[in-house]
């Protein structure tokens, strides 16, 4: 799986569990316990605040988390 993705012009970054490396506006797929605990989908806002978008419903694989992030981006598209 690639570390960086783009969907409808929005960046999605696969990371090892920290959102600190995301730039404002990016979505992140965070590995929980190295991926053993699942995957979370987050978004870093313009002010640097990070919000978890999956409401503590962790995904088993990064591919599932990526599909969820893409669906969210599609809902946000004009």
PDB file of N, CA and C in Angstrom:
ATOM      1  N   UNK A   1       0.844  -1.181   0.000  1.00  0.00           N
ATOM      2  CA  UNK A   1       0.000   0.000   0.000  1.00  0.00           C
ATOM      3  C   UNK A   1       0.885   1.239   0.000  1.00  0.00           C
ATOM      4  N   UNK A   2       0.497   2.234  -0.774  1.00  0.00           N
ATOM      5  CA  UNK A   2       1.254   3.474  -0.842  1.00  0.00           C
ATOM      6  C   UNK A   2       1.108   4.276   0.446  1.00  0.00           C
ATOM      7  N   UNK A   3       2.100   5.088   0.732  1.00  0.00           N
ATOM      8  CA  UNK A   3       2.051   5.943   1.924  1.00  0.00           C
ATOM      9  C   UNK A   3       1.238   7.206   1.670  1.00  0.00           C
ATOM     10  N   UNK A   4       1.229   7.706   0.452  1.00  0.00           N
ATOM     11  CA  UNK A   4       0.495   8.935   0.112  1.00  0.00           C
ATOM     12  C   UNK A   4      -0.563   8.650  -0.947  1.00  0.00           C
ATOM     13  N   UNK A   5      -1.717   9.220  -0.759  1.00  0.00           N
ATOM     14  CA  UNK A   5      -2.815   9.073  -1.708  1.00  0.00           C
ATOM     15  C   UNK A   5      -3.418  10.450  -1.942  1.00  0.00           C
ATOM     16  N   UNK A   6      -4.128  10.579  -3.033  1.00  0.00           N
ATOM     17  CA  UNK A   6      -4.880  11.795  -3.326  1.00  0.00           C
ATOM     18  C   UNK A   6      -6.219  11.367  -3.895  1.00  0.00           C
ATOM     19  N   UNK A   7      -7.272  12.038  -3.442  1.00  0.00           N
ATOM     20  CA  UNK A   7      -8.610  11.732  -3.941  1.00  0.00           C
ATOM     21  C   UNK A   7      -9.359  13.048  -4.101  1.00  0.00           C
ATOM     22  N   UNK A   8      -9.790  13.329  -5.306  1.00  0.00           N
ATOM     23  CA  UNK A   8     -10.492  14.574  -5.625  1.00  0.00           C
ATOM     24  C   UNK A   8      -9.712  15.793  -5.144  1.00  0.00           C
ATOM     25  N   UNK A   9      -8.384  15.712  -5.284  1.00  0.00           N
ATOM     26  CA  UNK A   9      -7.525  16.835  -4.923  1.00  0.00           C
ATOM     27  C   UNK A   9      -7.213  16.958  -3.441  1.00  0.00           C
ATOM     28  N   UNK A  10      -7.645  16.018  -2.623  1.00  0.00           N
ATOM     29  CA  UNK A  10      -7.373  16.045  -1.177  1.00  0.00           C
ATOM     30  C   UNK A  10      -6.321  14.998  -0.848  1.00  0.00           C
ATOM     31  N   UNK A  11      -5.371  15.351   0.000  1.00  0.00           N
ATOM     32  CA  UNK A  11      -4.294  14.447   0.382  1.00  0.00           C
ATOM     33  C   UNK A  11      -4.723  13.503   1.497  1.00  0.00           C
ATOM     34  N   UNK A  12      -4.303  12.241   1.377  1.00  0.00           N
ATOM     35  CA  UNK A  12      -4.530  11.233   2.405  1.00  0.00           C
ATOM     36  C   UNK A  12      -3.159  10.596   2.682  1.00  0.00           C
ATOM     37  N   UNK A  13      -2.735  10.614   3.945  1.00  0.00           N
ATOM     38  CA  UNK A  13      -1.413  10.124   4.313  1.00  0.00           C
ATOM     39  C   UNK A  13      -1.547   8.941   5.269  1.00  0.00           C
ATOM     40  N   UNK A  14      -0.872   7.861   4.955  1.00  0.00           N
ATOM     41  CA  UNK A  14      -0.785   6.693   5.833  1.00  0.00           C
ATOM     42  C   UNK A  14       0.347   6.956   6.815  1.00  0.00           C
ATOM     43  N   UNK A  15       0.085   6.826   8.122  1.00  0.00           N
ATOM     44  CA  UNK A  15       1.121   7.125   9.094  1.00  0.00           C
ATOM     45  C   UNK A  15       1.112   6.104  10.230  1.00  0.00           C
ATOM     46  N   UNK A  16       2.215   6.034  10.936  1.00  0.00           N
ATOM     47  CA  UNK A  16       2.398   5.042  11.975  1.00  0.00           C
ATOM     48  C   UNK A  16       1.723   5.342  13.299  1.00  0.00           C
ATOM     49  N   UNK A  17       0.770   6.215  13.356  1.00  0.00           N
ATOM     50  CA  UNK A  17       0.035   6.428  14.595  1.00  0.00           C
ATOM     51  C   UNK A  17       0.087   7.839  15.136  1.00  0.00           C
ATOM     52  N   UNK A  18       0.696   8.775  14.418  1.00  0.00           N
ATOM     53  CA  UNK A  18       0.756  10.153  14.892  1.00  0.00           C
ATOM     54  C   UNK A  18       0.291  11.095  13.785  1.00  0.00           C
ATOM     55  N   UNK A  19      -0.545  12.038  14.169  1.00  0.00           N
ATOM     56  CA  UNK A  19      -1.041  13.014  13.193  1.00  0.00           C
ATOM     57  C   UNK A  19      -0.172  14.266  13.151  1.00  0.00           C
ATOM     58  N   UNK A  20       0.890  14.319  13.947  1.00  0.00           N
ATOM     59  CA  UNK A  20       1.692  15.542  14.016  1.00  0.00           C
ATOM     60  C   UNK A  20       2.369  15.893  12.701  1.00  0.00           C
ATOM     61  N   UNK A  21       2.644  14.894  11.853  1.00  0.00           N
ATOM     62  CA  UNK A  21       3.303  15.161  10.576  1.00  0.00           C
ATOM     63  C   UNK A  21       2.341  15.616   9.481  1.00  0.00           C
ATOM     64  N   UNK A  22       1.042  15.544   9.745  1.00  0.00           N
ATOM     65  CA  UNK A  22       0.069  15.993   8.744  1.00  0.00           C
ATOM     66  C   UNK A  22       0.103  17.506   8.644  1.00  0.00           C
ATOM     67  N   UNK A  23      -0.118  18.008   7.446  1.00  0.00           N
ATOM     68  CA  UNK A  23      -0.251  19.452   7.270  1.00  0.00           C
ATOM     69  C   UNK A  23      -1.733  19.797   7.286  1.00  0.00           C
ATOM     70  N   UNK A  24      -2.072  21.028   7.646  1.00  0.00           N
ATOM     71  CA  UNK A  24      -3.485  21.406   7.673  1.00  0.00           C
ATOM     72  C   UNK A  24      -4.180  21.092   6.349  1.00  0.00           C
ATOM     73  N   UNK A  25      -5.359  20.471   6.464  1.00  0.00           N
ATOM     74  CA  UNK A  25      -6.140  20.097   5.292  1.00  0.00           C
ATOM     75  C   UNK A  25      -5.971  18.650   4.879  1.00  0.00           C
ATOM     76  N   UNK A  26      -4.973  17.976   5.432  1.00  0.00           N
ATOM     77  CA  UNK A  26      -4.737  16.580   5.052  1.00  0.00           C
ATOM     78  C   UNK A  26      -5.583  15.626   5.888  1.00  0.00           C
ATOM     79  N   UNK A  27      -5.906  14.502   5.271  1.00  0.00           N
ATOM     80  CA  UNK A  27      -6.531  13.384   5.958  1.00  0.00           C
ATOM     81  C   UNK A  27      -5.420  12.399   6.297  1.00  0.00           C
ATOM     82  N   UNK A  28      -5.582  11.664   7.387  1.00  0.00           N
ATOM     83  CA  UNK A  28      -4.582  10.690   7.775  1.00  0.00           C
ATOM     84  C   UNK A  28      -5.212   9.351   8.106  1.00  0.00           C
ATOM     85  N   UNK A  29      -4.500   8.288   7.786  1.00  0.00           N
ATOM     86  CA  UNK A  29      -4.873   6.933   8.195  1.00  0.00           C
ATOM     87  C   UNK A  29      -3.839   6.532   9.233  1.00  0.00           C
ATOM     88  N   UNK A  30      -4.263   6.433  10.497  1.00  0.00           N
ATOM     89  CA  UNK A  30      -3.338   6.192  11.591  1.00  0.00           C
ATOM     90  C   UNK A  30      -3.373   4.739  12.042  1.00  0.00           C
ATOM     91  N   UNK A  31      -2.198   4.133  12.128  1.00  0.00           N
ATOM     92  CA  UNK A  31      -2.079   2.767  12.619  1.00  0.00           C
ATOM     93  C   UNK A  31      -2.182   2.785  14.140  1.00  0.00           C
ATOM     94  N   UNK A  32      -3.118   2.033  14.691  1.00  0.00           N
ATOM     95  CA  UNK A  32      -3.271   1.903  16.135  1.00  0.00           C
ATOM     96  C   UNK A  32      -2.463   0.679  16.563  1.00  0.00           C
ATOM     97  N   UNK A  33      -1.516   0.871  17.476  1.00  0.00           N
ATOM     98  CA  UNK A  33      -0.620  -0.218  17.916  1.00  0.00           C
ATOM     99  C   UNK A  33       0.052  -0.892  16.722  1.00  0.00           C
ATOM    100  N   UNK A  34       0.568  -0.085  15.810  1.00  0.00           N
ATOM    101  CA  UNK A  34       1.254  -0.626  14.644  1.00  0.00           C
ATOM    102  C   UNK A  34       0.339  -1.297  13.643  1.00  0.00           C
ATOM    103  N   UNK A  35      -0.957  -1.032  13.740  1.00  0.00           N
ATOM    104  CA  UNK A  35      -1.939  -1.637  12.851  1.00  0.00           C
ATOM    105  C   UNK A  35      -2.639  -2.828  13.499  1.00  0.00           C
ATOM    106  N   UNK A  36      -2.046  -3.380  14.572  1.00  0.00           N
ATOM    107  CA  UNK A  36      -2.657  -4.532  15.249  1.00  0.00           C
ATOM    108  C   UNK A  36      -3.970  -4.148  15.921  1.00  0.00           C
ATOM    109  N   UNK A  37      -4.094  -2.878  16.351  1.00  0.00           N
ATOM    110  CA  UNK A  37      -5.312  -2.396  16.993  1.00  0.00           C
ATOM    111  C   UNK A  37      -6.296  -1.803  16.017  1.00  0.00           C
ATOM    112  N   UNK A  38      -5.958  -1.816  14.742  1.00  0.00           N
ATOM    113  CA  UNK A  38      -6.830  -1.262  13.717  1.00  0.00           C
ATOM    114  C   UNK A  38      -6.282   0.031  13.141  1.00  0.00           C
ATOM    115  N   UNK A  39      -7.119   0.715  12.385  1.00  0.00           N
ATOM    116  CA  UNK A  39      -6.749   1.951  11.691  1.00  0.00           C
ATOM    117  C   UNK A  39      -7.808   3.011  11.936  1.00  0.00           C
ATOM    118  N   UNK A  40      -7.371   4.226  12.206  1.00  0.00           N
ATOM    119  CA  UNK A  40      -8.271   5.355  12.424  1.00  0.00           C
ATOM    120  C   UNK A  40      -8.136   6.332  11.259  1.00  0.00           C
ATOM    121  N   UNK A  41      -9.193   7.073  11.003  1.00  0.00           N
ATOM    122  CA  UNK A  41      -9.183   8.108   9.959  1.00  0.00           C
ATOM    123  C   UNK A  41      -9.310   9.451  10.668  1.00  0.00           C
ATOM    124  N   UNK A  42      -8.369  10.366  10.382  1.00  0.00           N
ATOM    125  CA  UNK A  42      -8.366  11.687  11.013  1.00  0.00           C
ATOM    126  C   UNK A  42      -8.260  12.776   9.950  1.00  0.00           C
ATOM    127  N   UNK A  43      -8.563  14.000  10.360  1.00  0.00           N
ATOM    128  CA  UNK A  43      -8.392  15.167   9.503  1.00  0.00           C
ATOM    129  C   UNK A  43      -7.757  16.265  10.330  1.00  0.00           C
ATOM    130  N   UNK A  44      -6.753  16.918   9.755  1.00  0.00           N
ATOM    131  CA  UNK A  44      -6.111  18.047  10.425  1.00  0.00           C
ATOM    132  C   UNK A  44      -6.665  19.328   9.820  1.00  0.00           C
ATOM    133  N   UNK A  45      -7.327  20.117  10.647  1.00  0.00           N
ATOM    134  CA  UNK A  45      -7.967  21.346  10.189  1.00  0.00           C
ATOM    135  C   UNK A  45      -6.987  22.482   9.981  1.00  0.00           C
ATOM    136  N   UNK A  46      -7.486  23.610   9.466  1.00  0.00           N
ATOM    137  CA  UNK A  46      -6.626  24.750   9.167  1.00  0.00           C
ATOM    138  C   UNK A  46      -5.916  25.320  10.400  1.00  0.00           C
ATOM    139  N   UNK A  47      -6.509  25.163  11.580  1.00  0.00           N
ATOM    140  CA  UNK A  47      -5.883  25.696  12.796  1.00  0.00           C
ATOM    141  C   UNK A  47      -4.945  24.679  13.448  1.00  0.00           C
ATOM    142  N   UNK A  48      -4.807  23.499  12.848  1.00  0.00           N
ATOM    143  CA  UNK A  48      -3.923  22.474  13.379  1.00  0.00           C
ATOM    144  C   UNK A  48      -4.604  21.466  14.282  1.00  0.00           C
ATOM    145  N   UNK A  49      -5.909  21.635  14.520  1.00  0.00           N
ATOM    146  CA  UNK A  49      -6.657  20.680  15.338  1.00  0.00           C
ATOM    147  C   UNK A  49      -6.896  19.402  14.542  1.00  0.00           C
ATOM    148  N   UNK A  50      -6.718  18.260  15.216  1.00  0.00           N
ATOM    149  CA  UNK A  50      -6.922  16.963  14.580  1.00  0.00           C
ATOM    150  C   UNK A  50      -8.213  16.354  15.122  1.00  0.00           C
ATOM    151  N   UNK A  51      -9.069  15.896  14.200  1.00  0.00           N
ATOM    152  CA  UNK A  51     -10.346  15.295  14.566  1.00  0.00           C
ATOM    153  C   UNK A  51     -10.386  13.871  14.034  1.00  0.00           C
ATOM    154  N   UNK A  52     -10.749  12.934  14.912  1.00  0.00           N
ATOM    155  CA  UNK A  52     -10.932  11.549  14.486  1.00  0.00           C
ATOM    156  C   UNK A  52     -12.305  11.441  13.831  1.00  0.00           C
ATOM    157  N   UNK A  53     -12.353  10.915  12.620  1.00  0.00           N
ATOM    158  CA  UNK A  53     -13.579  10.922  11.823  1.00  0.00           C
ATOM    159  C   UNK A  53     -14.374   9.621  11.878  1.00  0.00           C
ATOM    160  N   UNK A  54     -13.826   8.595  12.467  1.00  0.00           N
ATOM    161  CA  UNK A  54     -14.512   7.304  12.445  1.00  0.00           C
ATOM    162  C   UNK A  54     -15.194   6.967  13.770  1.00  0.00           C
ATOM    163  N   UNK A  55     -15.305   7.938  14.674  1.00  0.00           N
ATOM    164  CA  UNK A  55     -16.026   7.759  15.943  1.00  0.00           C
ATOM    165  C   UNK A  55     -15.637   6.488  16.686  1.00  0.00           C
ATOM    166  N   UNK A  56     -14.347   6.269  16.843  1.00  0.00           N
ATOM    167  CA  UNK A  56     -13.804   5.122  17.570  1.00  0.00           C
ATOM    168  C   UNK A  56     -14.177   3.769  16.964  1.00  0.00           C
ATOM    169  N   UNK A  57     -14.629   3.778  15.706  1.00  0.00           N
ATOM    170  CA  UNK A  57     -14.891   2.544  14.970  1.00  0.00           C
ATOM    171  C   UNK A  57     -13.639   2.295  14.125  1.00  0.00           C
ATOM    172  N   UNK A  58     -12.719   1.483  14.627  1.00  0.00           N
ATOM    173  CA  UNK A  58     -11.454   1.292  13.935  1.00  0.00           C
ATOM    174  C   UNK A  58     -11.592   0.260  12.832  1.00  0.00           C
ATOM    175  N   UNK A  59     -10.851   0.480  11.768  1.00  0.00           N
ATOM    176  CA  UNK A  59     -10.888  -0.411  10.615  1.00  0.00           C
ATOM    177  C   UNK A  59      -9.811  -1.469  10.760  1.00  0.00           C
ATOM    178  N   UNK A  60     -10.093  -2.656  10.264  1.00  0.00           N
ATOM    179  CA  UNK A  60      -9.168  -3.776  10.390  1.00  0.00           C
ATOM    180  C   UNK A  60      -7.952  -3.617   9.484  1.00  0.00           C
ATOM    181  N   UNK A  61      -8.152  -3.052   8.299  1.00  0.00           N
ATOM    182  CA  UNK A  61      -7.046  -2.907   7.345  1.00  0.00           C
ATOM    183  C   UNK A  61      -6.930  -1.458   6.885  1.00  0.00           C
ATOM    184  N   UNK A  62      -5.743  -1.072   6.414  1.00  0.00           N
ATOM    185  CA  UNK A  62      -5.596   0.287   5.887  1.00  0.00           C
ATOM    186  C   UNK A  62      -6.439   0.515   4.628  1.00  0.00           C
ATOM    187  N   UNK A  63      -6.686  -0.553   3.874  1.00  0.00           N
ATOM    188  CA  UNK A  63      -7.512  -0.417   2.666  1.00  0.00           C
ATOM    189  C   UNK A  63      -8.949  -0.028   3.022  1.00  0.00           C
ATOM    190  N   UNK A  64      -9.477  -0.602   4.113  1.00  0.00           N
ATOM    191  CA  UNK A  64     -10.827  -0.241   4.561  1.00  0.00           C
ATOM    192  C   UNK A  64     -10.871   1.211   5.041  1.00  0.00           C
ATOM    193  N   UNK A  65      -9.836   1.627   5.767  1.00  0.00           N
ATOM    194  CA  UNK A  65      -9.766   3.009   6.241  1.00  0.00           C
ATOM    195  C   UNK A  65      -9.650   3.980   5.069  1.00  0.00           C
ATOM    196  N   UNK A  66      -8.878   3.611   4.054  1.00  0.00           N
ATOM    197  CA  UNK A  66      -8.722   4.451   2.869  1.00  0.00           C
ATOM    198  C   UNK A  66     -10.054   4.595   2.131  1.00  0.00           C
ATOM    199  N   UNK A  67     -10.783   3.508   1.990  1.00  0.00           N
ATOM    200  CA  UNK A  67     -12.085   3.571   1.316  1.00  0.00           C
ATOM    201  C   UNK A  67     -13.035   4.498   2.073  1.00  0.00           C
ATOM    202  N   UNK A  68     -13.007   4.439   3.422  1.00  0.00           N
ATOM    203  CA  UNK A  68     -13.849   5.316   4.240  1.00  0.00           C
ATOM    204  C   UNK A  68     -13.444   6.776   4.052  1.00  0.00           C
ATOM    205  N   UNK A  69     -12.147   7.055   4.051  1.00  0.00           N
ATOM    206  CA  UNK A  69     -11.658   8.425   3.855  1.00  0.00           C
ATOM    207  C   UNK A  69     -12.099   8.951   2.484  1.00  0.00           C
ATOM    208  N   UNK A  70     -12.021   8.123   1.462  1.00  0.00           N
ATOM    209  CA  UNK A  70     -12.438   8.554   0.126  1.00  0.00           C
ATOM    210  C   UNK A  70     -13.921   8.853   0.090  1.00  0.00           C
ATOM    211  N   UNK A  71     -14.740   8.044   0.770  1.00  0.00           N
ATOM    212  CA  UNK A  71     -16.188   8.318   0.837  1.00  0.00           C
ATOM    213  C   UNK A  71     -16.454   9.658   1.515  1.00  0.00           C
ATOM    214  N   UNK A  72     -15.735   9.950   2.597  1.00  0.00           N
ATOM    215  CA  UNK A  72     -15.900  11.234   3.280  1.00  0.00           C
ATOM    216  C   UNK A  72     -15.542  12.397   2.370  1.00  0.00           C
ATOM    217  N   UNK A  73     -14.442  12.249   1.645  1.00  0.00           N
ATOM    218  CA  UNK A  73     -14.008  13.310   0.725  1.00  0.00           C
ATOM    219  C   UNK A  73     -15.055  13.531  -0.358  1.00  0.00           C
ATOM    220  N   UNK A  74     -15.640  12.454  -0.857  1.00  0.00           N
ATOM    221  CA  UNK A  74     -16.682  12.580  -1.880  1.00  0.00           C
ATOM    222  C   UNK A  74     -17.896  13.322  -1.330  1.00  0.00           C
ATOM    223  N   UNK A  75     -18.234  13.081  -0.050  1.00  0.00           N
ATOM    224  CA  UNK A  75     -19.369  13.789   0.558  1.00  0.00           C
ATOM    225  C   UNK A  75     -19.087  15.280   0.728  1.00  0.00           C
ATOM    226  N   UNK A  76     -17.812  15.625   0.905  1.00  0.00           N
ATOM    227  CA  UNK A  76     -17.429  17.028   1.078  1.00  0.00           C
ATOM    228  C   UNK A  76     -17.307  17.778  -0.246  1.00  0.00           C
ATOM    229  N   UNK A  77     -17.216  17.037  -1.346  1.00  0.00           N
ATOM    230  CA  UNK A  77     -17.012  17.666  -2.660  1.00  0.00           C
ATOM    231  C   UNK A  77     -18.225  18.520  -3.033  1.00  0.00           C
ATOM    232  N   UNK A  78     -17.972  19.646  -3.683  1.00  0.00           N
ATOM    233  CA  UNK A  78     -19.091  20.524  -4.084  1.00  0.00           C
ATOM    234  C   UNK A  78     -19.971  19.915  -5.143  1.00  0.00           C
TER     235      UNK A  78
END
